[in-house]
mmCIF file of C-alpha atoms and ligand atoms in Angstrom:
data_model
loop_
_atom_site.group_PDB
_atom_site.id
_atom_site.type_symbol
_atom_site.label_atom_id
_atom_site.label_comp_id
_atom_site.label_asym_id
_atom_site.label_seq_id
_atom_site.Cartn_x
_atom_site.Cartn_y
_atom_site.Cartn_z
ATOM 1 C CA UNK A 1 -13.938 -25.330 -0.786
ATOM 2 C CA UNK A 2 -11.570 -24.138 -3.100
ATOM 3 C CA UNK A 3 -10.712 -20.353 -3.413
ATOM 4 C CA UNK A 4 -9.227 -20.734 -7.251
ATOM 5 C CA UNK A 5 -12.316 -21.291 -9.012
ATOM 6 C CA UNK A 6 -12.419 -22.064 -12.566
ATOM 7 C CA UNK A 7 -10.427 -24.035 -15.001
ATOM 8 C CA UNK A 8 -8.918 -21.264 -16.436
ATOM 9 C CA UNK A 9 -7.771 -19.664 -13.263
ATOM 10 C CA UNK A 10 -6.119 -22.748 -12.097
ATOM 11 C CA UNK A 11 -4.601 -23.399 -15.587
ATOM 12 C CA UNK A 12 -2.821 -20.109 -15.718
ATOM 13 C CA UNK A 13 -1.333 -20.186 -11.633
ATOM 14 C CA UNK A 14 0.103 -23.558 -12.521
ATOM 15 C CA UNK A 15 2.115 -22.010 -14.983
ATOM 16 C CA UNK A 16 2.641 -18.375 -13.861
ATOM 17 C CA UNK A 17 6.033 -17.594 -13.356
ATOM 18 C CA UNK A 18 5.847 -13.897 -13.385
ATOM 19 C CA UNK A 19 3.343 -12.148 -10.813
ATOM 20 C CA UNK A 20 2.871 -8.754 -9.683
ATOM 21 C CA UNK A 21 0.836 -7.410 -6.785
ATOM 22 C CA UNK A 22 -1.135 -4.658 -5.551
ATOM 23 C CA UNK A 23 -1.810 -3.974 -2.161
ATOM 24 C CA UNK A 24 -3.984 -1.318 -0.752
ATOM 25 C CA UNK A 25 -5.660 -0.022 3.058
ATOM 26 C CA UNK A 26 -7.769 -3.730 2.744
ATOM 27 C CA UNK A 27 -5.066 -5.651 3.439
ATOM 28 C CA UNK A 28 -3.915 -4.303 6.669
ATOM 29 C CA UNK A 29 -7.670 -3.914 7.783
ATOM 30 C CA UNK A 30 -7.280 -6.794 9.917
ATOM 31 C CA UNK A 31 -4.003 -5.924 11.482
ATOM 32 C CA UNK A 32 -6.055 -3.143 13.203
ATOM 33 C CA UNK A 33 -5.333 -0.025 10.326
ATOM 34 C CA UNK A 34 -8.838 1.679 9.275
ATOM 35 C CA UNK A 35 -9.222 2.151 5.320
ATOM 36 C CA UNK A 36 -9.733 5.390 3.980
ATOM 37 C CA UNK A 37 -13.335 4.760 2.579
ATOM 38 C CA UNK A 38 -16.242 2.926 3.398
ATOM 39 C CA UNK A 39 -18.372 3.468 6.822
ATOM 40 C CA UNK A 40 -15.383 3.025 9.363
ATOM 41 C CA UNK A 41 -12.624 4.813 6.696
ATOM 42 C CA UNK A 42 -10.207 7.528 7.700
ATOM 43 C CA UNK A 43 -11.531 10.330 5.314
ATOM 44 C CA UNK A 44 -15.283 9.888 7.308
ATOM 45 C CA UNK A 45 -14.007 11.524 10.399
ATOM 46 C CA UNK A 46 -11.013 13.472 8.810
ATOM 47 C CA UNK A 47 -9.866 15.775 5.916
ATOM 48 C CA UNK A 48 -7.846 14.623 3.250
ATOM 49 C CA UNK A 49 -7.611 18.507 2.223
ATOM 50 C CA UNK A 50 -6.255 19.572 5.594
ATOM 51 C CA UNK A 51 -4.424 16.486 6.551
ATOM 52 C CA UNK A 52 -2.935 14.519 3.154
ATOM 53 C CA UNK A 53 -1.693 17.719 1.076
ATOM 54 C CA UNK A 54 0.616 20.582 0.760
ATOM 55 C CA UNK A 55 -1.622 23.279 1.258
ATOM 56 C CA UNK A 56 -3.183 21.482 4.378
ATOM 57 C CA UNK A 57 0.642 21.377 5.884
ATOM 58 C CA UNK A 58 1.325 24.849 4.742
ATOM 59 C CA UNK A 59 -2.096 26.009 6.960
ATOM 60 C CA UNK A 60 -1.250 24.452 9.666
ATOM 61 C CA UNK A 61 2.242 22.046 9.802
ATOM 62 C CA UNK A 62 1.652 21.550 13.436
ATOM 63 C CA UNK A 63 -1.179 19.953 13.271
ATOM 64 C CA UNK A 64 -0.471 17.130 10.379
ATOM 65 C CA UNK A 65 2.618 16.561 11.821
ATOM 66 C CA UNK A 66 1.026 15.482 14.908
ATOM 67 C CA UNK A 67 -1.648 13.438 13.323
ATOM 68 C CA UNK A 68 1.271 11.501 11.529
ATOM 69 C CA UNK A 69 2.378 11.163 14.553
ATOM 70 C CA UNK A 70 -0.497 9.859 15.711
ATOM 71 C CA UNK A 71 -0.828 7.120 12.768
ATOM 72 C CA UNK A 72 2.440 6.233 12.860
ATOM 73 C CA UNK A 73 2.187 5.222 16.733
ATOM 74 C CA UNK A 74 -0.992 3.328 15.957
ATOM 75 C CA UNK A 75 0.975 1.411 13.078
ATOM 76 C CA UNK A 76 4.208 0.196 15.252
ATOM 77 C CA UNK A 77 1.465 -1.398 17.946
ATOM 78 C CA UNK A 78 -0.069 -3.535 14.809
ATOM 79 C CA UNK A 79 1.698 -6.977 13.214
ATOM 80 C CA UNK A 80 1.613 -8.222 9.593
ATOM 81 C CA UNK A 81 -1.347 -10.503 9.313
ATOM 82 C CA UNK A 82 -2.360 -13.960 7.759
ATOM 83 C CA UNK A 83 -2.382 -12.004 4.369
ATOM 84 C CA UNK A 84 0.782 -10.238 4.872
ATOM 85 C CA UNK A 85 2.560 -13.111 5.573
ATOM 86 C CA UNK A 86 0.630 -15.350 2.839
ATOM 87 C CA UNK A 87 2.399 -12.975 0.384
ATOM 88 C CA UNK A 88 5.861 -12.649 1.197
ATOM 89 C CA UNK A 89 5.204 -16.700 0.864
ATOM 90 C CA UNK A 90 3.962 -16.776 -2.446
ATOM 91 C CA UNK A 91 7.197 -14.530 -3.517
ATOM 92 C CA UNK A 92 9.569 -17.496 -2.586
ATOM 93 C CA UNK A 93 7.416 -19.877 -4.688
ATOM 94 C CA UNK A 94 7.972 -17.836 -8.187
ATOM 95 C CA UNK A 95 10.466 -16.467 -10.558
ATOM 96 C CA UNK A 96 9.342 -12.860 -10.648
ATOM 97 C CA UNK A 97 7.354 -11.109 -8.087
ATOM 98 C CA UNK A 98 6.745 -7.977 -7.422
ATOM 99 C CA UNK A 99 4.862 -6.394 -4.557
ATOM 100 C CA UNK A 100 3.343 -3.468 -5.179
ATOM 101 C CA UNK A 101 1.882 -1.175 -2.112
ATOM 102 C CA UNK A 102 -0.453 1.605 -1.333
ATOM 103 C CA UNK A 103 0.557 0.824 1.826
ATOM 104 C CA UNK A 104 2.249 3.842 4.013
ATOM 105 C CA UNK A 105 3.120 0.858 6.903
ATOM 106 C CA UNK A 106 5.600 -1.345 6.297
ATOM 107 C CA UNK A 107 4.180 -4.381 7.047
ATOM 108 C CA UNK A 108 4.803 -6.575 4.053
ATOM 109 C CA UNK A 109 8.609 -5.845 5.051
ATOM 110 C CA UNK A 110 7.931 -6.811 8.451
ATOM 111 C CA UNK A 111 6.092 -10.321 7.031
ATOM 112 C CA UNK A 112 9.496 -10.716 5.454
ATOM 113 C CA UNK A 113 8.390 -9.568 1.519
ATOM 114 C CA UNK A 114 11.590 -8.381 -0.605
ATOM 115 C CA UNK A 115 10.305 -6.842 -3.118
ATOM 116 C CA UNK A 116 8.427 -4.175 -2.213
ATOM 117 C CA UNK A 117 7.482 -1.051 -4.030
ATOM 118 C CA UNK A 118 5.885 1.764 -1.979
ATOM 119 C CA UNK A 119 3.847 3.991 -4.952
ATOM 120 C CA UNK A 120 2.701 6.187 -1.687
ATOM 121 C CA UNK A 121 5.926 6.297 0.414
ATOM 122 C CA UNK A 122 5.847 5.076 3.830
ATOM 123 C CA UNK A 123 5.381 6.670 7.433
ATOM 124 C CA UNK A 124 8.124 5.577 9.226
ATOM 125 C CA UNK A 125 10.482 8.254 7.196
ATOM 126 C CA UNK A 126 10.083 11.996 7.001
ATOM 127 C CA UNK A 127 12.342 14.397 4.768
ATOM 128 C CA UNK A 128 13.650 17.918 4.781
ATOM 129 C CA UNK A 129 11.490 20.184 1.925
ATOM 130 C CA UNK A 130 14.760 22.280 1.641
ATOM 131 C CA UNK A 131 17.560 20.111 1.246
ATOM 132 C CA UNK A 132 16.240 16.513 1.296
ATOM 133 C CA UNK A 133 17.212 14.857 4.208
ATOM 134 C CA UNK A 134 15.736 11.857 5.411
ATOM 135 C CA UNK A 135 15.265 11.305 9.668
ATOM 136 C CA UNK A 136 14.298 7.797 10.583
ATOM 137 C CA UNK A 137 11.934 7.713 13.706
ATOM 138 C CA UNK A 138 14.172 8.084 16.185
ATOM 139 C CA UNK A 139 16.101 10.861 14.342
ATOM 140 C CA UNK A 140 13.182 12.570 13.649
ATOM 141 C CA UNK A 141 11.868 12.096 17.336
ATOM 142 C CA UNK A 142 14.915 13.610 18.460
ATOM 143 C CA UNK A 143 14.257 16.481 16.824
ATOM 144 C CA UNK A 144 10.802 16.904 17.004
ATOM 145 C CA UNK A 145 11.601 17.259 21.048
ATOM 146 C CA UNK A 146 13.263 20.696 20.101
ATOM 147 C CA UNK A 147 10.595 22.454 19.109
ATOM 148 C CA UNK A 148 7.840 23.472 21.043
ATOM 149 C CA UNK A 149 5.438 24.914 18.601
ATOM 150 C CA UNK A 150 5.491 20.913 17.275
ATOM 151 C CA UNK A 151 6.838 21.682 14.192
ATOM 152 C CA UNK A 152 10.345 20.384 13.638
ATOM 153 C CA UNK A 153 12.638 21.915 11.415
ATOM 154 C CA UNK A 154 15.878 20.787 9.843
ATOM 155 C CA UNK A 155 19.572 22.306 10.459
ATOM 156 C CA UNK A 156 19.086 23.639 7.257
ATOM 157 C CA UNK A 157 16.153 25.666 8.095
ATOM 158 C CA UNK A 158 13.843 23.808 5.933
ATOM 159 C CA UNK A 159 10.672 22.323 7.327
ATOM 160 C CA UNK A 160 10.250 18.302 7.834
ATOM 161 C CA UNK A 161 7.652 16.546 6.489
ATOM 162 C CA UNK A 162 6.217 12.567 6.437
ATOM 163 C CA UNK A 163 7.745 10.640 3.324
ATOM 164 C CA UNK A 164 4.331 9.894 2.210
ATOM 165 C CA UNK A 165 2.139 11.065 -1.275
ATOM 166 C CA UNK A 166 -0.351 13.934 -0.563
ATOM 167 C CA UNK A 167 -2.724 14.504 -2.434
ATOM 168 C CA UNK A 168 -2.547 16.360 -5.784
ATOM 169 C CA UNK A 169 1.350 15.030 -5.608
ATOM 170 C CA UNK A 170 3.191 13.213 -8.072
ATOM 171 C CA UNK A 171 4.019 9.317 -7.171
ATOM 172 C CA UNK A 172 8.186 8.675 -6.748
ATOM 173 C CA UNK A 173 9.111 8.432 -10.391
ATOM 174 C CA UNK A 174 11.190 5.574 -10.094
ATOM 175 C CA UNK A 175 8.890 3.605 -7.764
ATOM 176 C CA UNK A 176 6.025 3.931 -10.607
ATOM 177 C CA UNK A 177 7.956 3.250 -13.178
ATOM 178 C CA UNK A 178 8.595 0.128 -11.807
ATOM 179 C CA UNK A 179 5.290 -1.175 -11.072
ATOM 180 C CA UNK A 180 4.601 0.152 -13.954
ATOM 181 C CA UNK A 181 6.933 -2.327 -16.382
ATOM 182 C CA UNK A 182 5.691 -5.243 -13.719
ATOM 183 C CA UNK A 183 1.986 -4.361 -14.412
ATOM 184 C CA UNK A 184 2.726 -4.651 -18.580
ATOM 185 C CA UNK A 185 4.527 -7.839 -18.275
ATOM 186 C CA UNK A 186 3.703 -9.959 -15.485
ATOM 187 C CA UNK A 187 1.459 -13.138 -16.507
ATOM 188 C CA UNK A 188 -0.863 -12.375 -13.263
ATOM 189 C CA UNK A 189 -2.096 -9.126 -11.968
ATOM 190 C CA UNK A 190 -3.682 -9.619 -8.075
ATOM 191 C CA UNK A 191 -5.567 -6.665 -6.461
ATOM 192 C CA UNK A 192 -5.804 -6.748 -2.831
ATOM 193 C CA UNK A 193 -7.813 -4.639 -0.248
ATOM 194 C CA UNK A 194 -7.868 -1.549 -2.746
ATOM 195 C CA UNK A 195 -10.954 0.413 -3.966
ATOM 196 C CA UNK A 196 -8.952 0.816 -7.163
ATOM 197 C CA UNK A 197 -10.241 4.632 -6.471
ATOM 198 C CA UNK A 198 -6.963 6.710 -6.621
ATOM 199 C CA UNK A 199 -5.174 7.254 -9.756
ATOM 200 C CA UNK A 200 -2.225 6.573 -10.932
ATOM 201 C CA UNK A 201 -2.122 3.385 -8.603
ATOM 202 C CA UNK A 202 -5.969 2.230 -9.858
ATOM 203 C CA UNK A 203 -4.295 2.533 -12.963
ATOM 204 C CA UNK A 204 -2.279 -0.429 -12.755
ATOM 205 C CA UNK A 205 -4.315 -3.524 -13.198
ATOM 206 C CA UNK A 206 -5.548 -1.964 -15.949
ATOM 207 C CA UNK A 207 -2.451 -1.696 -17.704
ATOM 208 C CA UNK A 208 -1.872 -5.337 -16.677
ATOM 209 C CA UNK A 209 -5.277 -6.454 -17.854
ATOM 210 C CA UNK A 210 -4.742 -4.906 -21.642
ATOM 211 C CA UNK A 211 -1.252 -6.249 -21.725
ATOM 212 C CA UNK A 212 -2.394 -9.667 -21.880
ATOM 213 C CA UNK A 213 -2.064 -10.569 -17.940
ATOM 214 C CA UNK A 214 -4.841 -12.552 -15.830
ATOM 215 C CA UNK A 215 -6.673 -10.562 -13.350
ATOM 216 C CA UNK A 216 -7.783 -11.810 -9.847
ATOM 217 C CA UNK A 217 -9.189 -9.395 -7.213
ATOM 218 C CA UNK A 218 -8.907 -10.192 -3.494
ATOM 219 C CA UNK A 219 -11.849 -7.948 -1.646
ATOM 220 C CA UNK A 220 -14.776 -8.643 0.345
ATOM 221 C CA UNK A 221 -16.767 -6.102 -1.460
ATOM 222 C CA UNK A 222 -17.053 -4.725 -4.781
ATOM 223 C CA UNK A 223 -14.560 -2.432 -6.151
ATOM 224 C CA UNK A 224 -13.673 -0.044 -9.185
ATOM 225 C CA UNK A 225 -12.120 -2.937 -10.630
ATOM 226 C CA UNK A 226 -14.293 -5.918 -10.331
ATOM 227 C CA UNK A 227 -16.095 -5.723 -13.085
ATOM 228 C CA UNK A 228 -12.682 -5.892 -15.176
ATOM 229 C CA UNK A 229 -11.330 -9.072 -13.030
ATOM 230 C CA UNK A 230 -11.186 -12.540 -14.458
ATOM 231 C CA UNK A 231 -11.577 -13.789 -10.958
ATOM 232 C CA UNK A 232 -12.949 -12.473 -8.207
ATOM 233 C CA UNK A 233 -12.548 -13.819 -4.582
ATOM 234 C CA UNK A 234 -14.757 -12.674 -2.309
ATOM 235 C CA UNK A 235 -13.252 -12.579 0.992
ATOM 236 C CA UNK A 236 -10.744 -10.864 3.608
ATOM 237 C CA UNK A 237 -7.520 -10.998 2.880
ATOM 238 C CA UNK A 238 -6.618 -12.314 5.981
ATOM 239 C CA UNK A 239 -8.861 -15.161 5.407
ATOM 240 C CA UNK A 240 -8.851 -16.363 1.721
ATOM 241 C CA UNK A 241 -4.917 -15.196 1.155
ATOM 242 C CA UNK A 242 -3.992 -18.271 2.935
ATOM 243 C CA UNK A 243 -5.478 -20.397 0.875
ATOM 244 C CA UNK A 244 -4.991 -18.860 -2.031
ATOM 245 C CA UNK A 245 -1.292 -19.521 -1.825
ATOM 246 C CA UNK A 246 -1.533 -23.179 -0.942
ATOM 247 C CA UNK A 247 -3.815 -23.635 -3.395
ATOM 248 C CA UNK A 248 -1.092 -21.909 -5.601
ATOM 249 C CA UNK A 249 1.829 -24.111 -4.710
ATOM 250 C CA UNK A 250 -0.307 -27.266 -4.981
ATOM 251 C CA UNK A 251 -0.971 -26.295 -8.785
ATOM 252 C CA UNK A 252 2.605 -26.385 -8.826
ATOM 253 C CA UNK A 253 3.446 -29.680 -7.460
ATOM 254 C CA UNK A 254 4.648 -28.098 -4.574
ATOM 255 C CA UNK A 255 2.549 -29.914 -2.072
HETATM 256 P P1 LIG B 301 -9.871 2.357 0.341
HETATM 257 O O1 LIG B 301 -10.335 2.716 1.704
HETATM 258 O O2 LIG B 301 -10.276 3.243 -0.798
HETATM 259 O O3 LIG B 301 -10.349 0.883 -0.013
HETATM 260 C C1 LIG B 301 -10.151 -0.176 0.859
HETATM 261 C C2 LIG B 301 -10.605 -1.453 0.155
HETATM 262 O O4 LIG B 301 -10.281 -2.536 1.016
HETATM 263 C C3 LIG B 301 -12.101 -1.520 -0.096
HETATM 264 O O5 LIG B 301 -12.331 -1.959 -1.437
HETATM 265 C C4 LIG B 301 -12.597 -2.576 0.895
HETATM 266 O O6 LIG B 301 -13.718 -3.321 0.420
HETATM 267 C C5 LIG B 301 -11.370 -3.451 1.022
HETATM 268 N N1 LIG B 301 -11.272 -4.213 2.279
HETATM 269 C C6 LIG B 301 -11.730 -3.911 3.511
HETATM 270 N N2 LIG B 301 -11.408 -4.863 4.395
HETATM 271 C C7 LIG B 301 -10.712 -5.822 3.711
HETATM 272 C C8 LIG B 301 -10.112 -7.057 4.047
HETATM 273 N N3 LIG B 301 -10.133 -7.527 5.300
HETATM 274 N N4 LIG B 301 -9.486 -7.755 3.068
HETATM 275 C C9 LIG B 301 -9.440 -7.305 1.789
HETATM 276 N N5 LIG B 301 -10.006 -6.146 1.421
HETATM 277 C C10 LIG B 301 -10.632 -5.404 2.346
HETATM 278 O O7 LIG B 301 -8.283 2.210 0.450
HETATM 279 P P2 LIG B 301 -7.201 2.188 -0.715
HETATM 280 O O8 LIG B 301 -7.742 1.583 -1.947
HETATM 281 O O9 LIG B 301 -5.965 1.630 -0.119
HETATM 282 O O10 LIG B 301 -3.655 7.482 -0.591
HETATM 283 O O11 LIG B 301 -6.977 3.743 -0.945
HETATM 284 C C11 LIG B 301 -6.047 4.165 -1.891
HETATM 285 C C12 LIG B 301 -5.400 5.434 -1.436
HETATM 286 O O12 LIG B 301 -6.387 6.386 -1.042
HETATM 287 C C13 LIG B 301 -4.525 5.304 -0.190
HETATM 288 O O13 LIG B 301 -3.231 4.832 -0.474
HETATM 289 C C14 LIG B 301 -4.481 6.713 0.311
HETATM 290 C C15 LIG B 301 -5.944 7.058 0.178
HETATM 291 O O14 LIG B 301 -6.250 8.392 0.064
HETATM 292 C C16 LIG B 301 -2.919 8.499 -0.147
HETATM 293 O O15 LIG B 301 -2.926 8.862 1.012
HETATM 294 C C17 LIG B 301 -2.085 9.148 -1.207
#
């Protein structure tokens, strides 16, 4: 059974040239990373106010460094799935593509996607609040081993923080501002694995959707944005991405 239904849908994938992406906690469900809502989600059994914001840090830095920690140790024992890897596929088979990500863990770079725009940074990379410096794992690991009361600090003095979003933070200006001109003139708009819950990101389709561009959503449930879709396949990502794209490249003559 095809996954493309419609004449319309199959009409416009044919000819797309120009695609852009979003990817949210869905897509990596099935690597083995929980979502953030929904029965099983991260903020059921945790605090976004103590653990995903600047105040929460400022209370207590020891403790949300360690439960990045935590995260970030459960994210290098996953692997990009079937979806991940269906994606950085579909960007070889046209002209523009941009992947846009939710995503704090790196796995569409590890399927082998290019183009990749984190809106919420990524976990693998924490920074200096005082003078900007970026450690990498190891470099931060290194340092992290010097202090005792688990809260590392920089040469500079200034504490060390996870290069991800918190809450009630501004999203990397350039990073937005790129999905942003990708949302307004890309021909298709796919949402994958995202509640289309937090703003400015849920925004996106949106904008795609008004500028003219053809919107599919990827998701086995219902979201904030399926009622705005043109197409909605229900599914895992992990199971209908797959398809999708071979169904894609066979509109093309491809196959
Ligand atoms: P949510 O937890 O809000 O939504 C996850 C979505 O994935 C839901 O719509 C699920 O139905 C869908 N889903 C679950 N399993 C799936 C699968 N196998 N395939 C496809 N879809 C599946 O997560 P996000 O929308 O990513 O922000 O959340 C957005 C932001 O809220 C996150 O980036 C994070 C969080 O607070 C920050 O930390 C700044």
């Amino acid at each position: 059974m095809s996954v493309i239904e419609g004449k319309k849908a199959k009409e416009i994938l044919k000819k797309a040239e120009f695609i852009a992406v979003l990817t949210g906690s869905g897509i990596s469900a099935e690597s083995g990373i929980p979502t953030f809502r929904g029965n099983d989600g991260l903020w059921k059994k945790f605090s976004p106010e103590e653990l995903s914001s600047f105040e929460g840090f400022y209370r207590n830095p020891a403790m949300v460094t360690e439960w990045y920690r935590y995260r970030r140790k459960i994210i290098l024992g996953t692997k990009p799935n079937p979806a991940h890897l269906a994606l950085a596929d579909l960007e070889r088979i046209v002209a523009e593509f941009y992947l846009i990500t939710q995503n704090i863990d790196r796995l569409h770079q590890r399927a082998g996607s290019k183009k990749v725009i984190e809106l919420h940074g990524n976990i693998m990379e924490n920074y200096c609040m005082k003078c900007g410096k970026v450690f990498d794992i190891e470099e931060f690991d290194c340092v992290y081993e010097k202090f005792e009361d688990h809260v590392p600090r920089c040469e500079c003095g200034g504490y060390i923080r996870p290069n991800v979003v918190w809450f009630g933070e501004p999203l990397p200006e350039e990073a937005f501002s790129e999905a942003y001109k990708a949302a307004v003139n890309c021909e298709v708009f796919i949402s994958i694995g995202t509640s289309g819950a937090v703003r400015p990101a849920a925004d996106l389709p949106r904008y795609a959707k008004y500028n003219g561009a053809y919107l599919i959503e990827i998701n086995p449930e219902r979201s904030y944005l399926t009622d705005i879709a043109d197409l909605w396949v229900k599914g895992k990502a992990g199971e209908v991405l797959p398809q999708f794209v071979e169904e894609v490249k066979k509109l093309k003559g491809m196959k």
